[in-house]
Coordinates of N, CA, C and O in Angstrom, one line a residue:
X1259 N 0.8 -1.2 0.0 CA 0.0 0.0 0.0 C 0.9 1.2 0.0 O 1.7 1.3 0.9
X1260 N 0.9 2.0 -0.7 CA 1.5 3.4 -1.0 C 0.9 4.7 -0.4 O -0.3 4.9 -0.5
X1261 N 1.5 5.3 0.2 CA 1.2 6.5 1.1 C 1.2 7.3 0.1 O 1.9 7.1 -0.9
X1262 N 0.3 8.6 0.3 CA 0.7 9.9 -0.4 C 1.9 10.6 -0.7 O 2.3 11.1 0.4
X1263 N 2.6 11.0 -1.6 CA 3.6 11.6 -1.8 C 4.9 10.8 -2.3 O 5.9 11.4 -2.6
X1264 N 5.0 9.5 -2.4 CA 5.7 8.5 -2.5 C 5.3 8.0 -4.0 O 4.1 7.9 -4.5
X1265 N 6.6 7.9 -4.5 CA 6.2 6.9 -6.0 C 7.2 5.4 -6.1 O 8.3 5.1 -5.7
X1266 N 6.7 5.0 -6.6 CA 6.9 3.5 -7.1 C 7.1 3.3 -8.0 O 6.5 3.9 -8.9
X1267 N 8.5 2.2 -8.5 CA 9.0 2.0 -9.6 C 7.9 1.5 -11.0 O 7.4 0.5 -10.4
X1268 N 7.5 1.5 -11.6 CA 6.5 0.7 -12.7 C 6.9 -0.1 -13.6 O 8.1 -0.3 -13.6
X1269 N 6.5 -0.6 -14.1 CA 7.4 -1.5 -15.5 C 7.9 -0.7 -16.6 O 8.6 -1.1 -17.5
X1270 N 7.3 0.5 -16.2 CA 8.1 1.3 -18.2 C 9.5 1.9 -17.7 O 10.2 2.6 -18.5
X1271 N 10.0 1.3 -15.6 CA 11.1 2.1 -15.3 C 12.0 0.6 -14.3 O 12.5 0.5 -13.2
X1272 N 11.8 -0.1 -14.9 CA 12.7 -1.3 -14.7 C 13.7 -1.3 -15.6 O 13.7 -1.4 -16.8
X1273 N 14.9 -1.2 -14.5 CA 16.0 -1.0 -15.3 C 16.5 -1.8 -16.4 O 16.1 -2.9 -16.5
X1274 N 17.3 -1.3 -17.0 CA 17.6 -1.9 -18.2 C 18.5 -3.0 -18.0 O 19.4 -2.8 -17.1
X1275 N 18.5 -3.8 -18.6 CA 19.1 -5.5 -18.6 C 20.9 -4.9 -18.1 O 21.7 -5.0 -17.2
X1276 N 20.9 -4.1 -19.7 CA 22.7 -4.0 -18.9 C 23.2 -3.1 -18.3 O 24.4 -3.1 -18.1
X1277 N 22.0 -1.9 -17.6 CA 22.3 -1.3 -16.3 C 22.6 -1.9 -15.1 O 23.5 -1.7 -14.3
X1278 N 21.4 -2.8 -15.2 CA 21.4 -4.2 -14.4 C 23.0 -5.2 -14.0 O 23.6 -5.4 -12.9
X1279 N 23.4 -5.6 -15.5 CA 24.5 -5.9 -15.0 C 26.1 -5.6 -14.7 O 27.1 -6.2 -14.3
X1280 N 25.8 -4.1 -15.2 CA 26.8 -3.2 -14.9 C 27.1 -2.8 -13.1 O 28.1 -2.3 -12.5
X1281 N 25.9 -3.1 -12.9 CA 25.9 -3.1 -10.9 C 26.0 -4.0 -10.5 O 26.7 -3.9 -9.5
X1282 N 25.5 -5.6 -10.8 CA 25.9 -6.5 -10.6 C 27.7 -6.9 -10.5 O 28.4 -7.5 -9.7
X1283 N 27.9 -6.4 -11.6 CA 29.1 -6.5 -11.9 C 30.4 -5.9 -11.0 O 31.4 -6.4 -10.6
X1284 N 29.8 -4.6 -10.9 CA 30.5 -3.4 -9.5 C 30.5 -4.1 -8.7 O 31.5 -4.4 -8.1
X1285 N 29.6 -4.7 -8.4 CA 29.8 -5.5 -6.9 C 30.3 -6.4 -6.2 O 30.7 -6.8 -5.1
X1286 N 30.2 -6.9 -7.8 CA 31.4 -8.4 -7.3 C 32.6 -8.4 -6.7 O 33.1 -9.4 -6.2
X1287 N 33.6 -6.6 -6.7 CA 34.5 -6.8 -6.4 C 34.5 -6.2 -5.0 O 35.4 -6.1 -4.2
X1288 N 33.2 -5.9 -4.8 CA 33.0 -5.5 -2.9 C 33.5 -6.7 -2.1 O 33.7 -7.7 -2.7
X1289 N 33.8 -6.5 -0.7 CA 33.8 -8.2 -0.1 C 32.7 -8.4 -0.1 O 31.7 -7.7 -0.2
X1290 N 33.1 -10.0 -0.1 CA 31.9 -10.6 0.3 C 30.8 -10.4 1.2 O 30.9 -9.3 1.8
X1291 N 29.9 -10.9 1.6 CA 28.8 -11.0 2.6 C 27.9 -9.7 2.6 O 27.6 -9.0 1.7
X1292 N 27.6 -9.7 3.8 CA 26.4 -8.0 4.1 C 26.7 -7.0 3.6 O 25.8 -6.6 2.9
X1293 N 27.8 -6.3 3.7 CA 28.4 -5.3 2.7 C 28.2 -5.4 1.4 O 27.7 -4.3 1.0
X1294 N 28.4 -6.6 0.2 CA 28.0 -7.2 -1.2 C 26.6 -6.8 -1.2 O 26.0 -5.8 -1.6
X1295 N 26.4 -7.7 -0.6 CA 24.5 -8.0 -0.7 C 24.1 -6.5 -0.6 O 23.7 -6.1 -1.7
X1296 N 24.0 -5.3 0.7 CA 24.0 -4.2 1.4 C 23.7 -3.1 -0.4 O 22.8 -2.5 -0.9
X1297 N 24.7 -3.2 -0.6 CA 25.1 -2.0 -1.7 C 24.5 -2.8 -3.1 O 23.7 -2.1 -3.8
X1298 N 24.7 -4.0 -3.6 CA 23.8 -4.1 -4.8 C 22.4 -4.1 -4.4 O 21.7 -4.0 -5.4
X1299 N 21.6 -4.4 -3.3 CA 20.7 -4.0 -3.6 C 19.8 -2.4 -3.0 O 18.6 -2.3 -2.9
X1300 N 21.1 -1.2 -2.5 CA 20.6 0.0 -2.9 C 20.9 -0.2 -4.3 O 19.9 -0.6 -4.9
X1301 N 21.9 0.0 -5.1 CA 22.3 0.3 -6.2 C 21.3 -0.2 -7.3 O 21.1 0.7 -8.2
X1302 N 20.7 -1.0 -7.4 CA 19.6 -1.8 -7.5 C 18.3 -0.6 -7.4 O 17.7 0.0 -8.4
X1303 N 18.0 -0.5 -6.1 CA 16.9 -0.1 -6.0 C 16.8 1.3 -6.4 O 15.7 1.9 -6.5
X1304 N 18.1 1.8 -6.7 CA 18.0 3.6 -7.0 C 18.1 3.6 -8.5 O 17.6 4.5 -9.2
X1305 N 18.8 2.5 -9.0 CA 18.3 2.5 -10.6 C 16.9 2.0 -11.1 O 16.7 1.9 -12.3
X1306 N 15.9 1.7 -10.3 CA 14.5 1.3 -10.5 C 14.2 2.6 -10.6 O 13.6 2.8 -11.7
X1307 N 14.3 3.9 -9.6 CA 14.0 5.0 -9.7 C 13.9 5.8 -11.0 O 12.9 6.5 -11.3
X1308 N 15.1 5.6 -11.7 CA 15.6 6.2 -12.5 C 15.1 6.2 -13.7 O 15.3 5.1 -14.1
X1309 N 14.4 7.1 -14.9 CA 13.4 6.6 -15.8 C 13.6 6.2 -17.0 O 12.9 5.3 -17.5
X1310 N 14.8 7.1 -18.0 CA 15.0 6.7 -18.9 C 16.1 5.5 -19.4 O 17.1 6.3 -19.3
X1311 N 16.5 4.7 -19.8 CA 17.3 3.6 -19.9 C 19.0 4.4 -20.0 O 20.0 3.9 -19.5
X1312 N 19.0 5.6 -20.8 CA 20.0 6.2 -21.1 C 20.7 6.7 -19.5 O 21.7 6.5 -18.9
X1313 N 19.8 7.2 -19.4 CA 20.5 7.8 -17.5 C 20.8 6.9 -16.7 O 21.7 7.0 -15.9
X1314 N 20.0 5.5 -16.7 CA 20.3 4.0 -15.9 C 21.8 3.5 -16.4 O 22.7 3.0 -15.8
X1315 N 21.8 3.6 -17.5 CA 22.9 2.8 -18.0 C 24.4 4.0 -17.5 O 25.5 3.7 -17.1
X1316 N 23.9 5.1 -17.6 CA 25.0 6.4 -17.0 C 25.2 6.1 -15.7 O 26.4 6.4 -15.3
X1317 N 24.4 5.6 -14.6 CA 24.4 5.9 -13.6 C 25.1 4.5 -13.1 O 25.8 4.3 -12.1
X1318 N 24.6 3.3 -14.3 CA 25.8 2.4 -13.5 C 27.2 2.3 -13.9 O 27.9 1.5 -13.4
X1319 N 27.5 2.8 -14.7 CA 28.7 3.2 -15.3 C 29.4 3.7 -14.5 O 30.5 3.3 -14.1
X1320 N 28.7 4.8 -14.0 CA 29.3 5.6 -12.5 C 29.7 4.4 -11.6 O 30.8 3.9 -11.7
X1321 N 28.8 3.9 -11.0 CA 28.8 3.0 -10.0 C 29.8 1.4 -10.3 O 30.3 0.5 -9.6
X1322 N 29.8 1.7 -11.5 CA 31.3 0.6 -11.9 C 32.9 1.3 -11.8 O 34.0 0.9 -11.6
X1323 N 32.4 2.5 -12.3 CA 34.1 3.0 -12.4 C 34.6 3.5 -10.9 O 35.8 3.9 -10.7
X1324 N 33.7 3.4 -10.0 CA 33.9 3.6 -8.8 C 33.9 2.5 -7.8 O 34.1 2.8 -6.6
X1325 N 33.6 1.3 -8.1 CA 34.2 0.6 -7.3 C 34.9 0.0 -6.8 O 34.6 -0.4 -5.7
X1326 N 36.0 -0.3 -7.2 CA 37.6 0.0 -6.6 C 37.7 0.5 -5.6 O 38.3 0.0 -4.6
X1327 N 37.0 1.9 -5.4 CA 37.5 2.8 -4.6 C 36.7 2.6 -3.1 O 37.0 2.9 -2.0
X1328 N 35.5 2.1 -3.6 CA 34.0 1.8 -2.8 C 35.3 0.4 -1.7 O 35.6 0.5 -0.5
X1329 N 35.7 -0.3 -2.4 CA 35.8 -1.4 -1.6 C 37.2 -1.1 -0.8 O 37.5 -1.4 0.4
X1330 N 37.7 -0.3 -2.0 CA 39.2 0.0 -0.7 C 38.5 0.7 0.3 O 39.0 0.6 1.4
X1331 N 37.5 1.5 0.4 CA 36.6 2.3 1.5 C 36.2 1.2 2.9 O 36.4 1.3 4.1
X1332 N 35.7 0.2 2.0 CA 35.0 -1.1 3.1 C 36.0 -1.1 3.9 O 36.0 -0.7 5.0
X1333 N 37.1 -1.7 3.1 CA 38.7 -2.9 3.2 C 39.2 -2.3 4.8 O 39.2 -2.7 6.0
X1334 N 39.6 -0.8 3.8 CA 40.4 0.5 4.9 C 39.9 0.8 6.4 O 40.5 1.3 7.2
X1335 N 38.7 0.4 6.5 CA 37.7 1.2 7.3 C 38.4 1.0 8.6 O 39.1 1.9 9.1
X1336 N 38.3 -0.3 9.3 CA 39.1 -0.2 10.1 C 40.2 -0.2 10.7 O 40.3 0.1 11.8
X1337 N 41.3 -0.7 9.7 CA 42.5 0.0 9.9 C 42.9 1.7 10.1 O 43.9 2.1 10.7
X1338 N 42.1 2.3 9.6 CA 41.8 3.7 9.9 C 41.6 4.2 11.2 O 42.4 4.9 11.7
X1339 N 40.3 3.8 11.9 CA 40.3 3.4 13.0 C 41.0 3.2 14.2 O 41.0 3.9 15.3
X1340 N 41.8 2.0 13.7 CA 42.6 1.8 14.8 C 43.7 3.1 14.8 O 43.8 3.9 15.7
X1341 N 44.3 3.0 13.7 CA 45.3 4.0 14.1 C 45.2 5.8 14.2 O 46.1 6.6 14.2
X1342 N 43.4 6.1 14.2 CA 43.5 7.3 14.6 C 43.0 7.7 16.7 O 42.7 8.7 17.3
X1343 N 43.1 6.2 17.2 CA 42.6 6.4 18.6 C 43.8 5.9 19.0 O 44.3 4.8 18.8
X1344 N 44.4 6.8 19.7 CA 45.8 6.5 20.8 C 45.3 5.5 22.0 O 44.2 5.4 22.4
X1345 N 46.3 4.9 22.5 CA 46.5 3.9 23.2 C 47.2 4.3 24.9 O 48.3 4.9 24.9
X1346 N 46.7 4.1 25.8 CA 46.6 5.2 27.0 C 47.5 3.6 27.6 O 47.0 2.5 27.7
X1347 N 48.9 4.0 28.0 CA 49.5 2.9 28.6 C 48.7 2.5 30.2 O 48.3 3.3 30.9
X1348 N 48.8 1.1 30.4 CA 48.4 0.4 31.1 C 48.2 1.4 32.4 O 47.1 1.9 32.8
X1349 N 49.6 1.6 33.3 CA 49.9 2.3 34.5 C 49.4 3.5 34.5 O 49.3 3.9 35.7
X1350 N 48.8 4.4 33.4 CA 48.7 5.4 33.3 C 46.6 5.8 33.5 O 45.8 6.5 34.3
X1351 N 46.5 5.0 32.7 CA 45.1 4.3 32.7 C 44.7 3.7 34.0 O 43.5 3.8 34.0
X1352 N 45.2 3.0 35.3 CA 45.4 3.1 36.0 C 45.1 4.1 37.5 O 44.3 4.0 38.5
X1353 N 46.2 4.9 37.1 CA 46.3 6.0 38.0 C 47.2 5.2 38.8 O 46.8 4.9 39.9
X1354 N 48.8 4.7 38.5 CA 49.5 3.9 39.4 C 51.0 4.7 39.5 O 51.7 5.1 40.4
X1355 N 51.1 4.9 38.1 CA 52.3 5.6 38.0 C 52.3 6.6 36.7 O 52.4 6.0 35.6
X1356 N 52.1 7.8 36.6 CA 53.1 8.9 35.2 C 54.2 8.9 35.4 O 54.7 8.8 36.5
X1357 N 54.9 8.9 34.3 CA 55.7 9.6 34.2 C 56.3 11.4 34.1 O 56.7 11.9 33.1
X1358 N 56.2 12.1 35.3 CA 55.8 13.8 35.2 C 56.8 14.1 34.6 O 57.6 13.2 34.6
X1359 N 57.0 15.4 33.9 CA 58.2 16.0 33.1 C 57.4 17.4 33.2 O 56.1 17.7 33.3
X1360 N 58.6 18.3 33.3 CA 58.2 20.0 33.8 C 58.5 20.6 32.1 O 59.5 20.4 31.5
X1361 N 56.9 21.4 31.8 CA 56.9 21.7 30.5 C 56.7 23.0 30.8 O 56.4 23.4 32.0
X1362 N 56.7 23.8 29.7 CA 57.2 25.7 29.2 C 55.7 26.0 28.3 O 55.6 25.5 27.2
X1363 N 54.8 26.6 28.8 CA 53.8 27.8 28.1 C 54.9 28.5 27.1 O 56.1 28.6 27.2
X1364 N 53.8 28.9 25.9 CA 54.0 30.1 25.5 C 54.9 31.2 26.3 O 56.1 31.5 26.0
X1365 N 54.1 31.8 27.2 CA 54.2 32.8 27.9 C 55.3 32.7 28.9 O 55.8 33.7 29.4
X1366 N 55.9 31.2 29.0 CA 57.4 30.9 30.3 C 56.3 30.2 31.5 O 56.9 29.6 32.4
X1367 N 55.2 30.3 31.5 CA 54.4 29.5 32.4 C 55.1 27.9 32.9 O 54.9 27.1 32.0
X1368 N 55.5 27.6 33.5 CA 56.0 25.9 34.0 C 54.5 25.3 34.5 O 53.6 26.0 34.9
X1369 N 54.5 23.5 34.2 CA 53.7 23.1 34.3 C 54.1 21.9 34.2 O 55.2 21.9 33.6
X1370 N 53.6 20.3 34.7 CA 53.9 19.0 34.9 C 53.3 18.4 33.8 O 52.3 19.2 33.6
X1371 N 53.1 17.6 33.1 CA 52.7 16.8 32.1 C 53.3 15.3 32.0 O 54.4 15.2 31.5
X1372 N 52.9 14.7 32.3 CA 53.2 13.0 31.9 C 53.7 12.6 30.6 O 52.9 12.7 29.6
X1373 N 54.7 12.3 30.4 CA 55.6 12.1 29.1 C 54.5 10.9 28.7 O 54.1 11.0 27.5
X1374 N 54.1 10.2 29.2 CA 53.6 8.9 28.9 C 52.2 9.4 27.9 O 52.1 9.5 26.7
X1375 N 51.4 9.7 28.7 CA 50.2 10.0 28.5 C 49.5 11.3 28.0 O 48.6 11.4 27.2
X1376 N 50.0 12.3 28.8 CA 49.9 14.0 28.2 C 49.2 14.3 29.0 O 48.8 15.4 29.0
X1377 N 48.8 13.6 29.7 CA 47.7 14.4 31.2 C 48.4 15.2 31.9 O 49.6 15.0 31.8
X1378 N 48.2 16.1 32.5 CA 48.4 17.5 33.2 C 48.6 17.2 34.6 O 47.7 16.5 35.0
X1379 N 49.6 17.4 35.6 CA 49.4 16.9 36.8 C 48.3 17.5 37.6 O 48.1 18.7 37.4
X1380 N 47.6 16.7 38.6 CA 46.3 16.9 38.9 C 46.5 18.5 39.9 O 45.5 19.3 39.9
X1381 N 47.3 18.7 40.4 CA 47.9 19.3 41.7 C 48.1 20.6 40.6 O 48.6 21.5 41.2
X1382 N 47.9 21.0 39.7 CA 48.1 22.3 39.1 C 47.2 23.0 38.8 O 47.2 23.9 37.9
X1383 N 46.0 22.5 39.7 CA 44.5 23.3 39.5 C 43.1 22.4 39.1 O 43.3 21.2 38.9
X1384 N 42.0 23.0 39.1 CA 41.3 22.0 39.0 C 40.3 22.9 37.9 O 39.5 22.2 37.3
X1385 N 40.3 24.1 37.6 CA 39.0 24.9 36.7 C 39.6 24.8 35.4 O 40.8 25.0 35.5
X1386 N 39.2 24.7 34.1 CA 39.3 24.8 32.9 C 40.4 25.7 32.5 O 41.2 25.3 31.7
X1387 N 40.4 26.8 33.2 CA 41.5 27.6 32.8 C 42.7 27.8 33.3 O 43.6 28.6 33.1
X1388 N 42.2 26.2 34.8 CA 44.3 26.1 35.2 C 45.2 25.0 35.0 O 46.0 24.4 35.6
X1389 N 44.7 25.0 33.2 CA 45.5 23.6 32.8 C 47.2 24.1 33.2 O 48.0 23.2 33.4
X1390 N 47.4 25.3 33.4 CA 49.1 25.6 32.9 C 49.3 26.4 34.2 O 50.1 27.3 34.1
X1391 N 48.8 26.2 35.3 CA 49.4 26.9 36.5 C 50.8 26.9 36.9 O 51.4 26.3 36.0
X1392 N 51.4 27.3 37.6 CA 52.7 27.2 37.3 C 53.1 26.0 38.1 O 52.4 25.6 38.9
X1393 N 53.9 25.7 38.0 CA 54.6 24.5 38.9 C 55.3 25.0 40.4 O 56.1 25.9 40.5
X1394 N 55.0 24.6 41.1 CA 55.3 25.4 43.0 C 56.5 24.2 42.9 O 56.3 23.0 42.7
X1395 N 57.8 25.0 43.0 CA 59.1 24.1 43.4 C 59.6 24.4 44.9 O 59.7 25.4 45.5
X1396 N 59.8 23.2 45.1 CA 60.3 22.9 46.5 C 59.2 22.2 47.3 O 58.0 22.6 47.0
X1397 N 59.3 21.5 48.0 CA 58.5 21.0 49.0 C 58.2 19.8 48.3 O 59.0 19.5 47.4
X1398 N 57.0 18.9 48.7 CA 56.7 17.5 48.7 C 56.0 17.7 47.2 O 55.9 18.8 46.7
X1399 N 55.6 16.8 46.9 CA 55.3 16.4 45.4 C 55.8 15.5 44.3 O 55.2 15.5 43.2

Protein backbone atom coordinates (compact mmCIF):
# COMPACT_ATOMS: atom_id res chain seq x y z
CA UNK A 1 0.00 0.00 0.00
CA UNK A 2 1.51 3.37 -1.04
CA UNK A 3 1.16 6.46 1.11
CA UNK A 4 0.67 9.91 -0.39
CA UNK A 5 3.62 11.56 -1.83
CA UNK A 6 5.69 8.50 -2.46
CA UNK A 7 6.21 6.85 -5.96
CA UNK A 8 6.87 3.54 -7.08
CA UNK A 9 8.96 1.96 -9.63
CA UNK A 10 6.52 0.69 -12.70
CA UNK A 11 7.39 -1.51 -15.49
CA UNK A 12 8.11 1.34 -18.16
CA UNK A 13 11.14 2.07 -15.26
CA UNK A 14 12.74 -1.32 -14.73
CA UNK A 15 16.03 -0.99 -15.33
CA UNK A 16 17.55 -1.86 -18.15
CA UNK A 17 19.14 -5.52 -18.58
CA UNK A 18 22.73 -3.98 -18.87
CA UNK A 19 22.27 -1.32 -16.25
CA UNK A 20 21.36 -4.21 -14.36
CA UNK A 21 24.52 -5.88 -15.02
CA UNK A 22 26.80 -3.22 -14.85
CA UNK A 23 25.86 -3.10 -10.88
CA UNK A 24 25.85 -6.50 -10.61
CA UNK A 25 29.11 -6.50 -11.88
CA UNK A 26 30.54 -3.35 -9.45
CA UNK A 27 29.84 -5.47 -6.86
CA UNK A 28 31.41 -8.45 -7.31
CA UNK A 29 34.51 -6.79 -6.37
CA UNK A 30 32.99 -5.50 -2.88
CA UNK A 31 33.83 -8.16 -0.09
CA UNK A 32 31.92 -10.59 0.28
CA UNK A 33 28.80 -11.01 2.60
CA UNK A 34 26.43 -8.00 4.13
CA UNK A 35 28.38 -5.34 2.68
CA UNK A 36 27.98 -7.20 -1.16
CA UNK A 37 24.54 -7.97 -0.68
CA UNK A 38 23.99 -4.24 1.36
CA UNK A 39 25.12 -2.04 -1.74
CA UNK A 40 23.81 -4.06 -4.85
CA UNK A 41 20.72 -4.02 -3.56
CA UNK A 42 20.56 -0.03 -2.93
CA UNK A 43 22.33 0.31 -6.25
CA UNK A 44 19.63 -1.78 -7.48
CA UNK A 45 16.88 -0.09 -5.99
CA UNK A 46 18.02 3.63 -7.01
CA UNK A 47 18.32 2.54 -10.56
CA UNK A 48 14.54 1.28 -10.50
CA UNK A 49 14.03 4.96 -9.74
CA UNK A 50 15.63 6.18 -12.51
CA UNK A 51 13.42 6.56 -15.75
CA UNK A 52 14.97 6.67 -18.91
CA UNK A 53 17.26 3.61 -19.86
CA UNK A 54 20.03 6.16 -21.13
CA UNK A 55 20.46 7.83 -17.54
CA UNK A 56 20.28 3.98 -15.91
CA UNK A 57 22.92 2.82 -17.95
CA UNK A 58 25.04 6.40 -17.04
CA UNK A 59 24.44 5.94 -13.57
CA UNK A 60 25.80 2.44 -13.46
CA UNK A 61 28.67 3.19 -15.26
CA UNK A 62 29.31 5.63 -12.45
CA UNK A 63 28.76 3.03 -9.97
CA UNK A 64 31.29 0.62 -11.86
CA UNK A 65 34.07 2.97 -12.43
CA UNK A 66 33.90 3.57 -8.79
CA UNK A 67 34.22 0.60 -7.34
CA UNK A 68 37.56 -0.01 -6.64
CA UNK A 69 37.53 2.82 -4.62
CA UNK A 70 34.01 1.82 -2.80
CA UNK A 71 35.83 -1.44 -1.63
CA UNK A 72 39.23 -0.02 -0.73
CA UNK A 73 36.60 2.31 1.55
CA UNK A 74 35.04 -1.09 3.07
CA UNK A 75 38.68 -2.89 3.21
CA UNK A 76 40.41 0.46 4.85
CA UNK A 77 37.73 1.25 7.33
CA UNK A 78 39.13 -0.16 10.05
CA UNK A 79 42.53 -0.03 9.87
CA UNK A 80 41.78 3.74 9.92
CA UNK A 81 40.28 3.35 13.04
CA UNK A 82 42.59 1.81 14.85
CA UNK A 83 45.25 4.05 14.07
CA UNK A 84 43.47 7.28 14.65
CA UNK A 85 42.60 6.41 18.60
CA UNK A 86 45.84 6.47 20.79
CA UNK A 87 46.46 3.88 23.17
CA UNK A 88 46.63 5.16 26.98
CA UNK A 89 49.52 2.92 28.60
CA UNK A 90 48.38 0.42 31.05
CA UNK A 91 49.91 2.27 34.48
CA UNK A 92 48.72 5.43 33.32
CA UNK A 93 45.08 4.34 32.75
CA UNK A 94 45.40 3.13 36.00
CA UNK A 95 46.34 5.99 38.00
CA UNK A 96 49.46 3.87 39.41
CA UNK A 97 52.30 5.64 37.98
CA UNK A 98 53.11 8.89 35.23
CA UNK A 99 55.68 9.59 34.17
CA UNK A 100 55.83 13.82 35.25
CA UNK A 101 58.25 16.03 33.11
CA UNK A 102 58.15 20.04 33.84
CA UNK A 103 56.94 21.65 30.46
CA UNK A 104 57.21 25.75 29.17
CA UNK A 105 53.78 27.79 28.10
CA UNK A 106 54.01 30.07 25.47
CA UNK A 107 54.15 32.83 27.94
CA UNK A 108 57.42 30.94 30.34
CA UNK A 109 54.37 29.52 32.43
CA UNK A 110 56.03 25.92 34.01
CA UNK A 111 53.67 23.10 34.25
CA UNK A 112 53.94 19.05 34.85
CA UNK A 113 52.67 16.83 32.14
CA UNK A 114 53.18 13.00 31.85
CA UNK A 115 55.60 12.08 29.13
CA UNK A 116 53.59 8.91 28.88
CA UNK A 117 50.22 10.03 28.50
CA UNK A 118 49.85 13.97 28.21
CA UNK A 119 47.71 14.38 31.23
CA UNK A 120 48.42 17.52 33.22
CA UNK A 121 49.42 16.86 36.78
CA UNK A 122 46.34 16.89 38.86
CA UNK A 123 47.91 19.29 41.70
CA UNK A 124 48.06 22.31 39.11
CA UNK A 125 44.49 23.33 39.46
CA UNK A 126 41.26 21.95 38.97
CA UNK A 127 38.98 24.88 36.71
CA UNK A 128 39.28 24.82 32.86
CA UNK A 129 41.51 27.57 32.80
CA UNK A 130 44.26 26.09 35.25
CA UNK A 131 45.49 23.61 32.76
CA UNK A 132 49.10 25.63 32.92
CA UNK A 133 49.37 26.92 36.49
CA UNK A 134 52.66 27.19 37.26
CA UNK A 135 54.55 24.45 38.93
CA UNK A 136 55.31 25.43 42.98
CA UNK A 137 59.06 24.12 43.40
CA UNK A 138 60.27 22.87 46.54
CA UNK A 139 58.53 20.99 48.96
CA UNK A 140 56.74 17.47 48.72
CA UNK A 141 55.32 16.41 45.43
Amino acid sequence: MNTPGTTTPDAANRPAIAARCAVVTATLVLPRGSSRTRYRQEFLAELSFIERSASQLRFSVGILSRAWALRRALTEENTMIHDAVPRTPLLCRLHVHHQWHTETTEDGARYRRCLRCGKDHPSQGSGPGDWAAPVQMGGGG
